[in-house]
Amino acid sequence: MKMCLVVDDSSVVRKVARRILEGLDLQIVEAEDGEKAIEACKNGLPDAILLDWNMPVMDGLEFLHKLRRMPDGDRPKVVFCTTENDVAHIARALEAGADEYIMKPFDKDIVAAKFREVGLI
Amino acid sequence: MTPHDYTFLQGFLKDRSGLILSNKEYLVQGRLEPLAKKHGLNGISDLVEKIKSGKKDIETVVVEAMTTNETSFFRDKNPFDQFSETVVPRLVKARATKKSLRIWCAAGSTGQEPYSIAMCLKEMGALLKDWRIEITATDLSREVLAKSEAGRYSQFEVQRGLPIKLLMKYFQQSGETWQINADIRAMVKHKQFNLLSDFGALGRFDIIFCRNILIYFDEPTKTGIYKRLAKALEPDGLLALGAAETMIGLTNAFVPSPGLRGFYAPNPAAAA
């Protein structure tokens, strides 16, 4: 079973994302900010990361930069999931190595489409 | 909605669009109740009365409301991968002298399918340089064709099946909506068209996409449409159907295209 790390400071969003992703046969690990996500990745790289942008301690973009510099850090598929829905933010995310981008609000169909796009389901 | 209203609507919709409604009361209720309110009527029974009294504008909006179908960019993904990787390269070889490709989206709906095709072709770049590409999108509903022509989609719509890199490359953001670029819009010609009518005026095509629409027709209607689709295709052309659709037991007008899932070739034995 493929593993997905859900990184979001909102417990509600993490819960909704967990329910959707478990329905897509993914095993879920959660982190509430970028720093905790880095710790989780040091314990074992997931196959996918659903990543919020605006979080306390370390935001999603900084996390992504650090992840991509880790050994094998280019392996996990990273899908941003954020309220930042303008082209400037999307461009920065892609430049930093994001594979896909979800603009909140999201639903099951959107998450499934994006994870299918990056070959995770 | 009374059982009489439902029976009347079944007959009316089959005559006008070929749409078959069996045990679809919930669908009729869900789509026509809001329509009745929008036109200041009390409910579906009033809509039925208007149709019976010959109100053409009401007839049209009822047919359009019932025949508008779910769609998304790159729906099911696989047909578009096959289209880009195999179908078009094969036709490019076969049409090397003519340098022309005609594609028909027979149920173009709000444009996601024809524009997905246009983006696939645009992504092929040099392979199709100096080619004349014609994508014809038809639909019964004028309302969905108008949306398709505008090429403007909500944030939800552009996230269902459209890779983010293509969104960034081919769309312009305008507040909460995204509009597909003018050069992609210009690749698609729109035309109101009823699949029950004669296809002759449309000419012949190299590829026809007729996905997830014939499931709403009864068997004799489907069989007739398949026969006419075969005649509307070049002998080496291909028909794309939806993932769950089959023509087994219905017609021998087509044969599955070897190695391609969901694509069918006109059957030379049937045409003879």
CSV table of C-alpha atoms in Angstrom, one decimal:
chain,number,residue,atom,x,y,z
A,1,MET,CA,0.0,0.0,0.0
A,2,LYS,CA,1.4,3.4,-0.9
A,3,MET,CA,1.9,5.9,1.8
A,4,CYS,CA,0.8,9.6,1.8
A,5,LEU,CA,1.9,12.3,4.2
A,6,VAL,CA,-0.8,14.9,4.8
A,7,VAL,CA,0.7,18.2,5.9
A,8,ASP,CA,-1.8,20.8,7.1
A,9,ASP,CA,-2.2,22.9,10.2
A,10,SER,CA,-5.9,22.4,10.2
A,11,SER,CA,-7.0,19.2,11.9
A,12,VAL,CA,-10.3,19.4,10.0
A,13,VAL,CA,-8.6,19.5,6.6
A,14,ARG,CA,-6.3,16.6,7.7
A,15,LYS,CA,-9.3,14.6,8.7
A,16,VAL,CA,-11.2,15.3,5.4
A,17,ALA,CA,-8.0,14.5,3.3
A,18,ARG,CA,-7.4,11.3,5.3
A,19,ARG,CA,-10.9,10.1,4.6
A,20,ILE,CA,-10.6,10.8,0.9
A,21,LEU,CA,-7.1,9.4,0.5
A,22,GLU,CA,-7.9,6.2,2.5
A,23,GLY,CA,-10.8,5.7,0.1
A,24,LEU,CA,-8.2,5.8,-2.7
A,25,ASP,CA,-6.3,2.9,-0.9
A,26,LEU,CA,-3.5,5.1,0.4
A,27,GLN,CA,-2.0,4.7,3.9
A,28,ILE,CA,-1.9,8.1,5.7
A,29,VAL,CA,0.6,9.8,8.0
A,30,GLU,CA,-0.2,13.3,9.3
A,31,ALA,CA,2.0,16.3,10.2
A,32,GLU,CA,0.7,19.8,11.3
A,33,ASP,CA,3.6,21.9,9.9
A,34,GLY,CA,6.6,21.7,7.6
A,35,GLU,CA,9.1,21.0,10.4
A,36,LYS,CA,7.1,18.0,11.7
A,37,ALA,CA,6.8,16.9,8.0
A,38,ILE,CA,10.6,17.0,7.7
A,39,GLU,CA,10.9,14.8,10.8
A,40,ALA,CA,8.3,12.4,9.4
A,41,CYS,CA,10.3,12.2,6.1
A,42,LYS,CA,13.5,11.5,8.0
A,43,ASN,CA,11.8,8.4,9.4
A,44,GLY,CA,10.9,7.2,6.0
A,45,LEU,CA,10.0,8.9,2.7
A,46,PRO,CA,6.3,8.6,1.7
A,47,ASP,CA,5.2,8.0,-1.8
A,48,ALA,CA,3.1,11.1,-1.8
A,49,ILE,CA,2.7,14.4,0.1
A,50,LEU,CA,-0.4,16.5,0.2
A,51,LEU,CA,1.0,19.8,1.3
A,52,ASP,CA,-0.6,23.0,2.6
A,53,TRP,CA,1.2,26.3,1.9
A,54,ASN,CA,0.5,28.6,4.9
A,55,MET,CA,1.4,26.9,8.1
A,56,PRO,CA,3.2,28.0,11.3
A,57,VAL,CA,6.8,27.1,12.1
A,58,MET,CA,7.7,26.1,8.5
A,59,ASP,CA,5.5,26.7,5.5
A,60,GLY,CA,4.8,24.4,2.6
A,61,LEU,CA,7.2,26.0,0.2
A,62,GLU,CA,10.1,26.0,2.6
A,63,PHE,CA,9.4,22.3,3.4
A,64,LEU,CA,9.4,21.5,-0.3
A,65,HIS,CA,12.8,23.1,-0.9
A,66,LYS,CA,14.2,21.1,2.1
A,67,LEU,CA,12.6,17.9,1.0
A,68,ARG,CA,14.0,18.1,-2.6
A,69,ARG,CA,17.5,18.5,-1.1
A,70,MET,CA,17.2,15.4,1.1
A,71,PRO,CA,18.7,12.1,-0.1
A,72,ASP,CA,16.0,10.6,-2.5
A,73,GLY,CA,13.9,13.7,-1.7
A,74,ASP,CA,13.0,13.9,-5.4
A,75,ARG,CA,11.1,10.6,-5.1
A,76,PRO,CA,7.8,11.6,-3.3
A,77,LYS,CA,5.1,13.1,-5.5
A,78,VAL,CA,4.1,16.4,-4.0
A,79,VAL,CA,0.6,17.8,-4.4
A,80,PHE,CA,0.1,21.3,-3.0
A,81,CYS,CA,-3.3,21.8,-1.5
A,82,THR,CA,-3.8,25.4,-0.6
A,83,THR,CA,-6.0,28.5,-0.7
A,84,GLU,CA,-3.3,30.3,-2.6
A,85,ASN,CA,-5.0,30.1,-6.0
A,86,ASP,CA,-3.1,32.6,-8.2
A,87,VAL,CA,-0.7,31.9,-11.0
A,88,ALA,CA,2.2,33.5,-9.2
A,89,HIS,CA,1.9,31.0,-6.3
A,90,ILE,CA,1.4,28.0,-8.7
A,91,ALA,CA,4.4,29.0,-10.7
A,92,ARG,CA,6.6,29.2,-7.5
A,93,ALA,CA,5.3,25.8,-6.4
A,94,LEU,CA,6.1,24.2,-9.7
A,95,GLU,CA,9.5,25.8,-9.8
A,96,ALA,CA,10.3,24.4,-6.4
A,97,GLY,CA,9.4,20.9,-7.6
A,98,ALA,CA,5.7,20.4,-6.9
A,99,ASP,CA,4.1,17.7,-9.1
A,100,GLU,CA,0.5,18.9,-8.9
A,101,TYR,CA,-1.5,21.7,-7.3
A,102,ILE,CA,-4.9,21.7,-5.7
A,103,MET,CA,-6.7,25.0,-5.1
A,104,LYS,CA,-8.9,24.8,-2.0
A,105,PRO,CA,-11.8,24.1,-1.6
A,106,PHE,CA,-11.4,20.6,-2.9
A,107,ASP,CA,-13.5,17.5,-3.1
A,108,LYS,CA,-13.0,13.8,-3.7
A,109,ASP,CA,-13.1,14.0,-7.5
A,110,ILE,CA,-10.4,16.7,-7.5
A,111,VAL,CA,-8.0,14.8,-5.2
A,112,ALA,CA,-8.6,11.6,-7.1
A,113,ALA,CA,-7.9,13.4,-10.5
A,114,LYS,CA,-4.7,15.0,-9.2
A,115,PHE,CA,-3.4,11.7,-7.6
A,116,ARG,CA,-4.2,9.9,-10.8
A,117,GLU,CA,-2.3,12.5,-12.8
A,118,VAL,CA,0.9,11.9,-10.8
A,119,GLY,CA,0.5,8.1,-11.1
A,120,LEU,CA,-0.3,7.4,-7.5
A,121,ILE,CA,-3.7,5.7,-8.1
B,1,MET,CA,-44.6,15.4,-11.1
B,2,THR,CA,-47.4,12.9,-11.7
B,3,PRO,CA,-46.8,9.5,-13.4
B,4,HIS,CA,-48.6,11.0,-16.5
B,5,ASP,CA,-46.2,13.9,-16.6
B,6,TYR,CA,-43.2,11.4,-16.4
B,7,THR,CA,-44.7,9.2,-19.2
B,8,PHE,CA,-45.3,12.3,-21.4
B,9,LEU,CA,-41.7,13.5,-20.8
B,10,GLN,CA,-40.3,10.0,-21.7
B,11,GLY,CA,-42.1,10.1,-25.1
B,12,PHE,CA,-41.3,13.7,-25.7
B,13,LEU,CA,-37.6,13.4,-25.0
B,14,LYS,CA,-37.2,10.2,-27.0
B,15,ASP,CA,-38.8,11.9,-30.0
B,16,ARG,CA,-36.8,15.1,-29.8
B,17,SER,CA,-33.4,13.8,-28.7
B,18,GLY,CA,-33.4,10.0,-28.6
B,19,LEU,CA,-32.9,10.2,-24.9
B,20,ILE,CA,-34.2,7.1,-23.1
B,21,LEU,CA,-35.5,7.5,-19.5
B,22,SER,CA,-36.2,4.3,-17.6
B,23,ASN,CA,-36.5,4.6,-13.8
B,24,LYS,CA,-35.0,8.1,-14.0
B,25,GLU,CA,-37.7,10.0,-12.2
B,26,TYR,CA,-35.1,11.4,-9.8
B,27,LEU,CA,-33.1,12.8,-12.7
B,28,VAL,CA,-36.1,14.4,-14.3
B,29,GLN,CA,-37.1,15.9,-10.9
B,30,GLY,CA,-33.6,17.1,-10.2
B,31,ARG,CA,-33.2,18.9,-13.5
B,32,LEU,CA,-36.6,20.1,-14.4
B,33,GLU,CA,-37.9,21.3,-11.0
B,34,PRO,CA,-35.3,24.1,-10.9
B,35,LEU,CA,-36.0,24.9,-14.6
B,36,ALA,CA,-39.7,25.3,-13.9
B,37,LYS,CA,-39.0,27.7,-11.0
B,38,LYS,CA,-36.6,29.6,-13.2
B,39,HIS,CA,-39.4,30.2,-15.7
B,40,GLY,CA,-41.8,31.2,-13.0
B,41,LEU,CA,-43.8,28.0,-13.1
B,42,ASN,CA,-45.1,26.0,-10.1
B,43,GLY,CA,-43.6,22.7,-11.1
B,44,ILE,CA,-42.9,20.0,-13.6
B,45,SER,CA,-46.7,19.6,-14.4
B,46,ASP,CA,-46.8,23.2,-15.5
B,47,LEU,CA,-43.8,22.7,-17.7
B,48,VAL,CA,-45.5,19.7,-19.3
B,49,GLU,CA,-48.6,21.8,-20.0
B,50,LYS,CA,-46.5,24.4,-21.7
B,51,ILE,CA,-44.9,21.8,-23.9
B,52,LYS,CA,-48.3,20.3,-24.8
B,53,SER,CA,-49.6,23.8,-25.7
B,54,GLY,CA,-46.7,24.1,-28.2
B,55,LYS,CA,-44.4,26.5,-26.4
B,56,LYS,CA,-41.3,26.0,-28.5
B,57,ASP,CA,-38.9,27.9,-26.2
B,58,ILE,CA,-39.9,25.7,-23.3
B,59,GLU,CA,-39.5,22.5,-25.4
B,60,THR,CA,-35.9,23.6,-26.2
B,61,VAL,CA,-34.9,24.4,-22.6
B,62,VAL,CA,-36.4,21.1,-21.4
B,63,VAL,CA,-34.5,19.0,-24.0
B,64,GLU,CA,-31.3,21.0,-23.2
B,65,ALA,CA,-31.7,20.5,-19.5
B,66,MET,CA,-32.1,16.8,-19.8
B,67,THR,CA,-29.3,16.1,-22.3
B,68,THR,CA,-26.5,18.0,-20.7
B,69,ASN,CA,-24.0,15.5,-19.4
B,70,GLU,CA,-21.2,15.3,-16.9
B,71,THR,CA,-17.8,16.1,-18.5
B,72,SER,CA,-14.3,16.9,-17.5
B,73,PHE,CA,-10.9,17.7,-19.0
B,74,PHE,CA,-9.1,14.6,-20.1
B,75,ARG,CA,-11.9,12.4,-18.9
B,76,ASP,CA,-10.6,8.9,-18.1
B,77,LYS,CA,-7.1,10.1,-19.2
B,78,ASN,CA,-6.2,6.8,-21.1
B,79,PRO,CA,-8.0,7.7,-24.4
B,80,PHE,CA,-6.1,11.0,-24.6
B,81,ASP,CA,-2.8,9.2,-23.9
B,82,GLN,CA,-3.5,6.7,-26.7
B,83,PHE,CA,-4.7,9.6,-28.9
B,84,SER,CA,-1.4,11.4,-28.5
B,85,GLU,CA,1.0,8.4,-28.4
B,86,THR,CA,-0.6,6.2,-31.1
B,87,VAL,CA,-3.7,7.4,-32.9
B,88,VAL,CA,-2.4,10.8,-34.2
B,89,PRO,CA,1.2,9.6,-35.0
B,90,ARG,CA,-0.3,6.8,-37.1
B,91,LEU,CA,-2.6,9.2,-38.9
B,92,VAL,CA,0.2,11.6,-39.5
B,93,LYS,CA,2.1,8.9,-41.4
B,94,ALA,CA,-1.0,8.0,-43.4
B,95,ARG,CA,-1.8,11.6,-44.2
B,96,ALA,CA,1.8,12.8,-44.9
B,97,THR,CA,0.9,14.2,-48.3
B,98,LYS,CA,-2.6,15.6,-47.4
B,99,LYS,CA,-1.4,17.1,-44.1
B,100,SER,CA,-5.0,17.5,-42.9
B,101,LEU,CA,-6.8,16.0,-39.9
B,102,ARG,CA,-10.6,16.3,-39.2
B,103,ILE,CA,-11.8,15.4,-35.7
B,104,TRP,CA,-15.4,15.4,-34.5
B,105,CYS,CA,-16.5,15.6,-30.9
B,106,ALA,CA,-20.1,14.3,-31.3
B,107,ALA,CA,-21.1,15.3,-27.8
B,108,GLY,CA,-18.8,18.3,-27.2
B,109,SER,CA,-20.9,19.5,-24.2
B,110,THR,CA,-19.3,22.5,-22.4
B,111,GLY,CA,-16.0,22.1,-24.3
B,112,GLN,CA,-13.7,20.1,-22.0
B,113,GLU,CA,-13.4,17.2,-24.4
B,114,PRO,CA,-12.7,19.2,-27.6
B,115,TYR,CA,-10.3,21.5,-25.8
B,116,SER,CA,-8.5,18.5,-24.3
B,117,ILE,CA,-8.0,17.2,-27.8
B,118,ALA,CA,-6.8,20.6,-29.0
B,119,MET,CA,-4.3,20.8,-26.1
B,120,CYS,CA,-3.0,17.2,-27.0
B,121,LEU,CA,-2.5,18.4,-30.6
B,122,LYS,CA,-0.8,21.6,-29.5
B,123,GLU,CA,1.6,19.6,-27.3
B,124,MET,CA,2.7,17.6,-30.3
B,125,GLY,CA,4.3,20.8,-31.7
B,126,ALA,CA,6.6,20.1,-34.6
B,127,LEU,CA,4.9,16.8,-35.6
B,128,LEU,CA,1.8,18.8,-36.8
B,129,LYS,CA,3.6,21.9,-38.1
B,130,ASP,CA,1.9,23.2,-41.2
B,131,TRP,CA,-1.0,20.8,-40.8
B,132,ARG,CA,-4.6,21.8,-41.2
B,133,ILE,CA,-6.4,20.7,-38.1
B,134,GLU,CA,-10.1,20.9,-37.8
B,135,ILE,CA,-11.9,20.0,-34.6
B,136,THR,CA,-15.7,20.2,-34.8
B,137,ALA,CA,-17.6,20.1,-31.5
B,138,THR,CA,-21.3,19.5,-31.8
B,139,ASP,CA,-24.0,19.3,-29.2
B,140,LEU,CA,-27.8,19.4,-29.1
B,141,SER,CA,-27.8,22.2,-26.5
B,142,ARG,CA,-27.2,25.8,-27.5
B,143,GLU,CA,-26.5,26.7,-23.9
B,144,VAL,CA,-23.6,24.3,-23.4
B,145,LEU,CA,-22.2,25.2,-26.8
B,146,ALA,CA,-22.2,28.9,-25.8
B,147,LYS,CA,-20.3,27.9,-22.7
B,148,SER,CA,-17.9,25.9,-24.8
B,149,GLU,CA,-17.3,28.8,-27.2
B,150,ALA,CA,-16.5,31.1,-24.3
B,151,GLY,CA,-14.0,28.6,-22.9
B,152,ARG,CA,-14.4,29.9,-19.4
B,153,TYR,CA,-14.4,27.5,-16.5
B,154,SER,CA,-14.7,27.6,-12.7
B,155,GLN,CA,-11.8,26.6,-10.4
B,156,PHE,CA,-13.6,23.3,-9.7
B,157,GLU,CA,-13.9,22.5,-13.4
B,158,VAL,CA,-10.2,23.2,-14.2
B,159,GLN,CA,-9.1,20.9,-11.4
B,160,ARG,CA,-11.0,17.8,-12.7
B,161,GLY,CA,-8.5,16.0,-15.0
B,162,LEU,CA,-6.5,19.0,-16.2
B,163,PRO,CA,-2.8,18.7,-15.2
B,164,ILE,CA,-1.6,21.9,-13.5
B,165,LYS,CA,1.1,22.5,-16.1
B,166,LEU,CA,-1.5,22.6,-18.9
B,167,LEU,CA,-3.6,24.9,-16.8
B,168,MET,CA,-0.7,27.3,-16.5
B,169,LYS,CA,0.3,27.0,-20.1
B,170,TYR,CA,-3.1,27.3,-21.9
B,171,PHE,CA,-5.4,29.3,-19.5
B,172,GLN,CA,-5.6,32.8,-18.3
B,173,GLN,CA,-6.9,33.4,-14.8
B,174,SER,CA,-9.6,36.0,-14.3
B,175,GLY,CA,-10.7,36.2,-10.7
B,176,GLU,CA,-12.4,32.9,-9.8
B,177,THR,CA,-12.6,31.7,-13.4
B,178,TRP,CA,-10.0,30.5,-15.9
B,179,GLN,CA,-10.4,31.0,-19.7
B,180,ILE,CA,-8.7,28.9,-22.2
B,181,ASN,CA,-6.4,30.8,-24.5
B,182,ALA,CA,-7.6,32.2,-27.8
B,183,ASP,CA,-5.3,30.1,-30.0
B,184,ILE,CA,-6.8,26.9,-28.5
B,185,ARG,CA,-10.4,28.2,-28.7
B,186,ALA,CA,-9.7,29.0,-32.4
B,187,MET,CA,-8.9,25.3,-33.1
B,188,VAL,CA,-12.5,24.3,-32.2
B,189,LYS,CA,-15.5,25.0,-34.4
B,190,HIS,CA,-18.9,24.7,-32.7
B,191,LYS,CA,-22.1,23.6,-34.3
B,192,GLN,CA,-25.6,22.7,-32.9
B,193,PHE,CA,-26.4,19.2,-34.0
B,194,ASN,CA,-28.8,16.4,-33.2
B,195,LEU,CA,-27.3,12.9,-33.4
B,196,LEU,CA,-30.7,11.7,-34.7
B,197,SER,CA,-30.3,13.7,-37.9
B,198,ASP,CA,-28.3,13.0,-41.0
B,199,PHE,CA,-24.5,13.2,-40.7
B,200,GLY,CA,-23.9,13.9,-44.4
B,201,ALA,CA,-23.5,17.6,-44.2
B,202,LEU,CA,-20.6,17.3,-41.7
B,203,GLY,CA,-18.4,15.5,-44.2
B,204,ARG,CA,-15.9,12.7,-43.4
B,205,PHE,CA,-13.6,12.6,-40.3
B,206,ASP,CA,-10.4,11.0,-39.4
B,207,ILE,CA,-11.3,10.6,-35.7
B,208,ILE,CA,-14.7,10.8,-34.0
B,209,PHE,CA,-15.1,11.0,-30.3
B,210,CYS,CA,-18.6,9.9,-29.3
B,211,ARG,CA,-18.0,9.1,-25.6
B,212,ASN,CA,-20.6,8.5,-22.9
B,213,ILE,CA,-23.5,9.8,-24.9
B,214,LEU,CA,-25.0,6.7,-26.7
B,215,ILE,CA,-25.6,5.1,-23.3
B,216,TYR,CA,-28.7,7.3,-23.1
B,217,PHE,CA,-30.2,5.9,-26.4
B,218,ASP,CA,-32.2,2.8,-26.9
B,219,GLU,CA,-30.8,-0.1,-29.0
B,220,PRO,CA,-32.4,0.6,-32.4
B,221,THR,CA,-31.3,4.3,-32.1
B,222,LYS,CA,-27.8,3.3,-31.1
B,223,THR,CA,-27.5,0.8,-33.9
B,224,GLY,CA,-28.6,3.5,-36.5
B,225,ILE,CA,-26.1,6.0,-35.1
B,226,TYR,CA,-23.2,3.5,-35.2
B,227,LYS,CA,-24.0,2.8,-38.8
B,228,ARG,CA,-24.0,6.5,-39.7
B,229,LEU,CA,-20.8,7.1,-37.6
B,230,ALA,CA,-19.0,4.4,-39.7
B,231,LYS,CA,-20.0,6.2,-42.9
B,232,ALA,CA,-18.8,9.5,-41.4
B,233,LEU,CA,-15.3,8.1,-40.9
B,234,GLU,CA,-12.5,7.7,-43.4
B,235,PRO,CA,-11.9,4.0,-44.0
B,236,ASP,CA,-8.7,4.1,-41.8
B,237,GLY,CA,-10.3,6.5,-39.3
B,238,LEU,CA,-11.1,5.7,-35.7
B,239,LEU,CA,-14.1,6.1,-33.3
B,240,ALA,CA,-13.5,6.6,-29.6
B,241,LEU,CA,-16.2,5.4,-27.2
B,242,GLY,CA,-16.5,5.8,-23.4
B,243,ALA,CA,-14.7,3.3,-21.1
B,244,ALA,CA,-17.9,1.5,-20.1
B,245,GLU,CA,-19.5,1.5,-23.6
B,246,THR,CA,-19.7,-1.5,-25.9
B,247,MET,CA,-21.2,-2.3,-29.3
B,248,ILE,CA,-21.1,-6.0,-28.9
B,249,GLY,CA,-24.3,-7.6,-30.1
B,250,LEU,CA,-25.6,-4.2,-31.5
B,251,THR,CA,-23.8,-3.7,-34.7
B,252,ASN,CA,-20.9,-5.1,-36.9
B,253,ALA,CA,-20.3,-1.6,-38.3
B,254,PHE,CA,-17.0,-1.4,-36.3
B,255,VAL,CA,-14.3,-3.6,-35.1
B,256,PRO,CA,-12.0,-3.0,-32.1
B,257,SER,CA,-8.8,-1.3,-33.1
B,258,PRO,CA,-6.0,-3.8,-32.1
B,259,GLY,CA,-3.9,-2.5,-29.2
B,260,LEU,CA,-6.1,0.5,-28.6
B,261,ARG,CA,-8.6,0.4,-25.7
B,262,GLY,CA,-11.9,2.2,-26.5
B,263,PHE,CA,-11.0,2.9,-30.1
B,264,TYR,CA,-12.9,1.2,-33.0
B,265,ALA,CA,-12.3,1.1,-36.7
B,266,PRO,CA,-15.0,0.9,-39.4
B,267,ASN,CA,-15.5,-2.7,-40.4
B,268,PRO,CA,-14.6,-3.1,-44.1
B,269,ALA,CA,-16.8,-6.3,-44.3
B,270,ALA,CA,-19.8,-4.3,-43.1
B,271,ALA,CA,-19.2,-1.5,-45.5
B,272,ALA,CA,-18.9,-3.8,-48.5
